[in-house]
Coordinates of C-alpha atoms in Angstrom, one line a residue:
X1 CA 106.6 89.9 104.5
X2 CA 106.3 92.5 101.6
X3 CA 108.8 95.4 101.1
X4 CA 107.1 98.1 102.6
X5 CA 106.9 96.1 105.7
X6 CA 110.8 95.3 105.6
X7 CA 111.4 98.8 104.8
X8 CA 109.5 99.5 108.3
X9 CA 111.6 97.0 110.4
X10 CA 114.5 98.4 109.1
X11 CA 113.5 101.9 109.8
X12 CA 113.0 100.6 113.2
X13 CA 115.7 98.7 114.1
X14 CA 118.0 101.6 113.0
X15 CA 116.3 104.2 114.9
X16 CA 118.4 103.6 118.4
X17 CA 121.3 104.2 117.0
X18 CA 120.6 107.0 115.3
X19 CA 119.3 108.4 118.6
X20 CA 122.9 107.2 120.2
X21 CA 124.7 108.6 117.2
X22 CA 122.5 112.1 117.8
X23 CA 123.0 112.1 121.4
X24 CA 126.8 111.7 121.1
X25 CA 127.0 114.7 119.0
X26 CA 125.0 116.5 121.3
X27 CA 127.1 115.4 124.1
X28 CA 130.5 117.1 122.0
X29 CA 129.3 120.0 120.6
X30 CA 130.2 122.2 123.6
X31 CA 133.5 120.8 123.8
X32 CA 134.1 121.3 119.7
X33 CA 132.7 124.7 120.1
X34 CA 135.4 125.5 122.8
X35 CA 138.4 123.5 120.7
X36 CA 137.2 126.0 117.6
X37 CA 136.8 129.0 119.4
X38 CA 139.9 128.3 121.9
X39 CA 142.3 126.3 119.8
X40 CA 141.0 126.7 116.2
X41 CA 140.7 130.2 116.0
X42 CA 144.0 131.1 117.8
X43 CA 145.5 129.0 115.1
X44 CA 144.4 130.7 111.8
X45 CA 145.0 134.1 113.4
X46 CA 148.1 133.3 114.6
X47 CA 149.1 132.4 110.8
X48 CA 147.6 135.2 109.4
X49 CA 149.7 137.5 111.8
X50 CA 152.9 135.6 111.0
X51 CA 152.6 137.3 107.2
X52 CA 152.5 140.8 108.8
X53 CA 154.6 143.5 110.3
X54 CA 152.9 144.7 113.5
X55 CA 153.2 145.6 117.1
X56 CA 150.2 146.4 118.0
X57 CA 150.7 150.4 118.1
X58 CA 151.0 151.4 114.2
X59 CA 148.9 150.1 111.2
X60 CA 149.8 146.3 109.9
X61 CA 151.6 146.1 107.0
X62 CA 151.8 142.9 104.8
X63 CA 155.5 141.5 104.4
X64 CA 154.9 138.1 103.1
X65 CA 157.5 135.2 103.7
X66 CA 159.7 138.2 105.5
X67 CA 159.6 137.2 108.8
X68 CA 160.1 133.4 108.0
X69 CA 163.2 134.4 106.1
X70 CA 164.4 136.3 108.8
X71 CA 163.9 133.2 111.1
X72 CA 165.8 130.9 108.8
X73 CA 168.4 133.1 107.9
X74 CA 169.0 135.6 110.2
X75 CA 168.0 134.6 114.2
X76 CA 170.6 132.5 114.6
X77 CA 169.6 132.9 118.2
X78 CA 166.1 131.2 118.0
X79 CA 168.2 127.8 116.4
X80 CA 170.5 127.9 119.8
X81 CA 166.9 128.1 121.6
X82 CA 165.7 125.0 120.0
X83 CA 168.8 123.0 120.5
X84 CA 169.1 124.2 124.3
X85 CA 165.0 123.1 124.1
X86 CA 166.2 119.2 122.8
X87 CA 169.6 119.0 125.5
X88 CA 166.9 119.7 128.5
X89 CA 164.3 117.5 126.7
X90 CA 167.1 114.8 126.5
X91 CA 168.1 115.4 130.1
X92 CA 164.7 115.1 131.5
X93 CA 164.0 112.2 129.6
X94 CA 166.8 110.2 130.9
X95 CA 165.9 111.2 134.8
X96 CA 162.2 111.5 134.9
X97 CA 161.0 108.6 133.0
X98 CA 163.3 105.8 134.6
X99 CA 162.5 108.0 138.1
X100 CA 158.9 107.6 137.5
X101 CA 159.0 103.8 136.3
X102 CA 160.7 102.6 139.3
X103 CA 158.6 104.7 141.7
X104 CA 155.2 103.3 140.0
X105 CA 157.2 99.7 140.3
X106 CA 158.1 100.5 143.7
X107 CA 154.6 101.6 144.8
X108 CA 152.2 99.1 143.2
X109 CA 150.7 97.9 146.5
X110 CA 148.0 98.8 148.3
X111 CA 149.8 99.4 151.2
X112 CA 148.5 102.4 152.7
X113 CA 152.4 103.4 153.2
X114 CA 152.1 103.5 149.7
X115 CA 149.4 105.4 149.7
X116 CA 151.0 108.1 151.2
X117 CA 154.0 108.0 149.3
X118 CA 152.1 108.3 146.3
X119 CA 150.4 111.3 147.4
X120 CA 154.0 112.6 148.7
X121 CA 155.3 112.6 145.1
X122 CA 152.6 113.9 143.0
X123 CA 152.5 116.9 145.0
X124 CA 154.8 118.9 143.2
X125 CA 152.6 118.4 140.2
X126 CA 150.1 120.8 141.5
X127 CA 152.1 123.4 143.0
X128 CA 152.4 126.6 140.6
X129 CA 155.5 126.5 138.5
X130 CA 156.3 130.4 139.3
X131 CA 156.2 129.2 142.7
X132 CA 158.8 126.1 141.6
X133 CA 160.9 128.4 139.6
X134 CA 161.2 131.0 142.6
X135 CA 162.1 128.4 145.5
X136 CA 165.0 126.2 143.1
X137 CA 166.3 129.6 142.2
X138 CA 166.8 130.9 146.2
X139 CA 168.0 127.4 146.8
X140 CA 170.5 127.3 143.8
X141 CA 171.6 130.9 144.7
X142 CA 174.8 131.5 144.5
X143 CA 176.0 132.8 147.8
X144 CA 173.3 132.4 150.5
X145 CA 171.5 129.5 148.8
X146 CA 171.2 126.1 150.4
X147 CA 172.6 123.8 148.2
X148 CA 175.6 125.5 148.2
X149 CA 175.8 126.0 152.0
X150 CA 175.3 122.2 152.1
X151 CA 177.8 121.9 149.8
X152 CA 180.8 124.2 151.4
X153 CA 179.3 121.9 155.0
X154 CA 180.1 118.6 153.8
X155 CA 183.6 120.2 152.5
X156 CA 182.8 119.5 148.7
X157 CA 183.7 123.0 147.4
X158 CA 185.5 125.4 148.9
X159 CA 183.5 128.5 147.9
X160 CA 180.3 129.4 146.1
X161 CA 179.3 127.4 142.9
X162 CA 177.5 130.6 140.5
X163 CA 174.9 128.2 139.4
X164 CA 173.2 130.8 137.0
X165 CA 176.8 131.8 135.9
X166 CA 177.4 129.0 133.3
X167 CA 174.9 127.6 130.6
X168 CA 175.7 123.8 131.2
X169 CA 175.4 124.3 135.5
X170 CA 172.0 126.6 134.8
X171 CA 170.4 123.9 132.5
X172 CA 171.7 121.2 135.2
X173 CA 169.3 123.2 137.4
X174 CA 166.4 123.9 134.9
X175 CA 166.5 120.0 134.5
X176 CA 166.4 119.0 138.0
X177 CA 163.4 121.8 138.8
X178 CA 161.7 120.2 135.8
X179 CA 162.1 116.7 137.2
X180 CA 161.3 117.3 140.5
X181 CA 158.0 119.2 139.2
X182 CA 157.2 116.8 136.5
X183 CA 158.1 113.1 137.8
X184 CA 154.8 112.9 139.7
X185 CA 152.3 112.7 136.9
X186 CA 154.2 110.2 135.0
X187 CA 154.2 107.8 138.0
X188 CA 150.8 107.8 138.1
X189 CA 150.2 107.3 134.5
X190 CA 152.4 104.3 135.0
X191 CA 150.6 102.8 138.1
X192 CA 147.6 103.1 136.3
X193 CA 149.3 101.0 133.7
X194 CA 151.1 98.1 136.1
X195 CA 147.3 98.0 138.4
X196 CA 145.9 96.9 134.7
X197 CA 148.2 93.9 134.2
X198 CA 146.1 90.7 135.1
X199 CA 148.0 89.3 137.6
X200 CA 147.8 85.8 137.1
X201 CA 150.8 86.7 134.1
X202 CA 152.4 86.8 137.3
X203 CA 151.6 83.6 138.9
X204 CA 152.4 81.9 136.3
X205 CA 155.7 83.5 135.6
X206 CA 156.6 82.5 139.7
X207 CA 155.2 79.1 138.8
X208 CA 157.7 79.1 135.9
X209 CA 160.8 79.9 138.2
X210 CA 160.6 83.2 136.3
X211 CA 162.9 85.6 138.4
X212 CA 162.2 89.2 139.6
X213 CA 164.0 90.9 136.9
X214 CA 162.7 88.5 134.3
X215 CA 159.4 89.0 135.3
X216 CA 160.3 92.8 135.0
X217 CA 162.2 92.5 131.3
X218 CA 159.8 90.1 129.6
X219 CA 156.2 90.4 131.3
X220 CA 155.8 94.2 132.9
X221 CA 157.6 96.2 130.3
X222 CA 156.0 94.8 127.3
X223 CA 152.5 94.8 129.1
X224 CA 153.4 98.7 130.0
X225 CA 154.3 99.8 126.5
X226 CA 151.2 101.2 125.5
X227 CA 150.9 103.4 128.6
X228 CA 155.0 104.3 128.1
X229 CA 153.8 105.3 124.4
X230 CA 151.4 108.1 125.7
X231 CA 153.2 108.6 128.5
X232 CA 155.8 109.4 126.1
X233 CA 154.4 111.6 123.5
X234 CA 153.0 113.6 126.5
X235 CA 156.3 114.0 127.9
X236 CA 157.7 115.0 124.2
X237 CA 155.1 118.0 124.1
X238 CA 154.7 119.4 127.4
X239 CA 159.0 119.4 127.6
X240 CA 158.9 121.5 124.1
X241 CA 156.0 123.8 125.2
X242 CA 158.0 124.5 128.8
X243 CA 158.9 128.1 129.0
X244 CA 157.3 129.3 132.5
X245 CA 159.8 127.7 134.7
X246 CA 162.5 129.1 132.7
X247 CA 161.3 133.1 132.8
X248 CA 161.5 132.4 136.2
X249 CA 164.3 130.7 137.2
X250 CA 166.7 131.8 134.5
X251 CA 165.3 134.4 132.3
X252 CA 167.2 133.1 129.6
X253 CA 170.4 133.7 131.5
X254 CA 173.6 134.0 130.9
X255 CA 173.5 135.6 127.8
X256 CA 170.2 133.5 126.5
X257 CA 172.0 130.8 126.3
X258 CA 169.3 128.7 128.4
X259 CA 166.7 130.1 126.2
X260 CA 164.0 127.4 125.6
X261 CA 162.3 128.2 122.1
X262 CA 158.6 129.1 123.8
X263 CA 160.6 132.0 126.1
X264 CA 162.3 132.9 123.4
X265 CA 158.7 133.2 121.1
X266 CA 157.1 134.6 123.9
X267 CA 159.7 137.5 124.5
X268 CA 158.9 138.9 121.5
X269 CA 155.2 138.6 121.7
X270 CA 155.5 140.9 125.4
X271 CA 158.4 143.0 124.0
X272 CA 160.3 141.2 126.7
X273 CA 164.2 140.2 127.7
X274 CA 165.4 139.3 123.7
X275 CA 163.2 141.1 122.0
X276 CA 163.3 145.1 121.5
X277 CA 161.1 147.4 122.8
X278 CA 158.1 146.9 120.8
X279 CA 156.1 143.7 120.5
X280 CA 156.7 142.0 117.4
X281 CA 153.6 140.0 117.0
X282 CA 154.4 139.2 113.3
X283 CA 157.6 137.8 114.2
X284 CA 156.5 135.9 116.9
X285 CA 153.8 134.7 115.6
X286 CA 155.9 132.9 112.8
X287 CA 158.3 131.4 115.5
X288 CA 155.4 130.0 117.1
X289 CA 154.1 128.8 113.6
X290 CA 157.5 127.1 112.8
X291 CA 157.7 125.3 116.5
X292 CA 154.5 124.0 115.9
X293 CA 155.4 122.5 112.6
X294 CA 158.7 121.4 114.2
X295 CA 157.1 120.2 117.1
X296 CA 153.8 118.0 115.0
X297 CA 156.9 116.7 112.9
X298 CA 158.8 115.3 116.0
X299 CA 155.0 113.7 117.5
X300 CA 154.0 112.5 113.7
X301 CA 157.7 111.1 113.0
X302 CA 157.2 109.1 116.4
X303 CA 153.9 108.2 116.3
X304 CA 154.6 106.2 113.0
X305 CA 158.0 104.6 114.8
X306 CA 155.4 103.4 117.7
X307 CA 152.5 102.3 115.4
X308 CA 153.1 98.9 116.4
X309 CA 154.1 99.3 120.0
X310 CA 151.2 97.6 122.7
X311 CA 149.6 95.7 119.9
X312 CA 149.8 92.3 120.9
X313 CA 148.8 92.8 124.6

């Protein structure tokens, strides 16, 4: 065979992947075009607008590294913000994520019980988060709401707990709303996770003697840890970004101390609650630019500490 006629083959035998490769960007290009127009875009004009002073009414004026000094060194409130953000993130992680394991662990059957049961907690994923925030709110109310008439019934307090009164008894309820809203989705990530273990680990394990919790400890939570690491970095995000269920439920009450650092971003991007009565869309724009940087340092800083986490299963 000569070289023109290798040269041919070659040609040839390339072609259908070319194709596959050409087809595959064909396939993406509506979805990049919405991530650049959508995503993308937003970005870069957010930064831009984080080196101004405007609200939207009078002419922008360039103020350079301003209104990132004035975030560092004099919005002391935004820091209390992102702290309160990290207790709640904390407090949901230690409820939801167990809640949601032993559920999944619970519920790996096909049972049609457990059918229903699954369907039965993943509800509250897909009812609106206004609506959540409105009903914990009348139910957490101080004097006619139900918890505490359950409460004063069973002879446990003697009169009305103010739930929205105190910062540590409002986050208790911010937390449980956010549980109760978020618990569903996780258990389903990890049944998806526990219905891909082959399950002849298992048979061997109870040919082994291996007990239940054994079996637990040393077969399903190692075979689970690649789903717990997106499961996790999921729940890192969507915890920071939360800031609907508290406009509802607290509004930042008392006193902004149950600010989460989005309501508090996005107050002064509506001219709302903390901030005055102009939009500040400079301002906010650089809090929003600094909780992102925050925020991709946390995901980055635990992506590298879970590099190695699933890889030898």
């Amino acid at each position: 065979m000569d070289h023109s006629q290798r040269k041919h083959t070659t040609r040839t035998y390339l072609n259908p992947y070319r194709k596959d490769t050409f087809q595959a960007y064909l396939m993406l290009t509506p979805m990049l075009i919405g991530f650049g127009l959508f995503t993308i875009y937003p970005m870069l004009w957010l930064i831009q607008w984080s080196w101004f002073d405007y609200n939207g009414i009078s002419s922008a004026k360039f103020i350079g590294f301003d209104n990132y000094i004035r975030a560092f060194m004099r919005d002391s409130l935004y820091w209390q913000s992102l702290l309160n953000t990290w207790i709640i993130v904390i407090a949901k992680f230690v409820l939801e994520i167990p809640l949601a394991l032993f559920l999944a662990v619970v519920l790996n059957s096909n049972k049609k019980v457990n059918s229903f049961f699954r369907t039965l907690f993943f509800s509250p994923t897909i009812v609106s988060t206004a609506i959540v925030g409105i009903v914990f709110f009348l139910m957490f109310e101080p004097f006619q709401g139900a918890v505490n008439q359950m409460l004063k019934s069973a002879n446990i307090i003697s009169s009305p707990i103010n739930w929205f009164g105190d910062k540590w008894l409002a986050d208790i309820v911010i937390v449980i709303a956010s549980v109760w809203k978020g618990f569903g989705v996780n258990m389903i990530f990890f049944l998806m996770g526990l219905q891909n273990i082959p399950q002849d680990i298992y048979e061997c394990a109870d040919i082994d003697g291996v007990t239940k919790w054994q079996k637990f400890t040393k077969v399903t939570l190692p075979m689970l840890s690649s789903t717990g690491k997106v499961v996790m970095m999921l729940f890192i995000v969507n915890s920071i970004k939360m800031s609907d269920l508290i406009l509802v439920l607290t509004n930042g009450q008392p006193g902004g101390s149950t600010e989460v650092v989005m309501s508090y971003t996005f107050k002064f991007f509506f001219s709302y609650g903390a901030a005055d009565t102009v939009s500040q869309y400079g301002y906010s724009s650089a809090l929003a630019v600094i909780t992102a940087i925050i925020l991709s340092l946390v995901v980055g800083l635990y992506m590298r500490l879970t590099k190695n986490v699933g890889d030898h299963y």
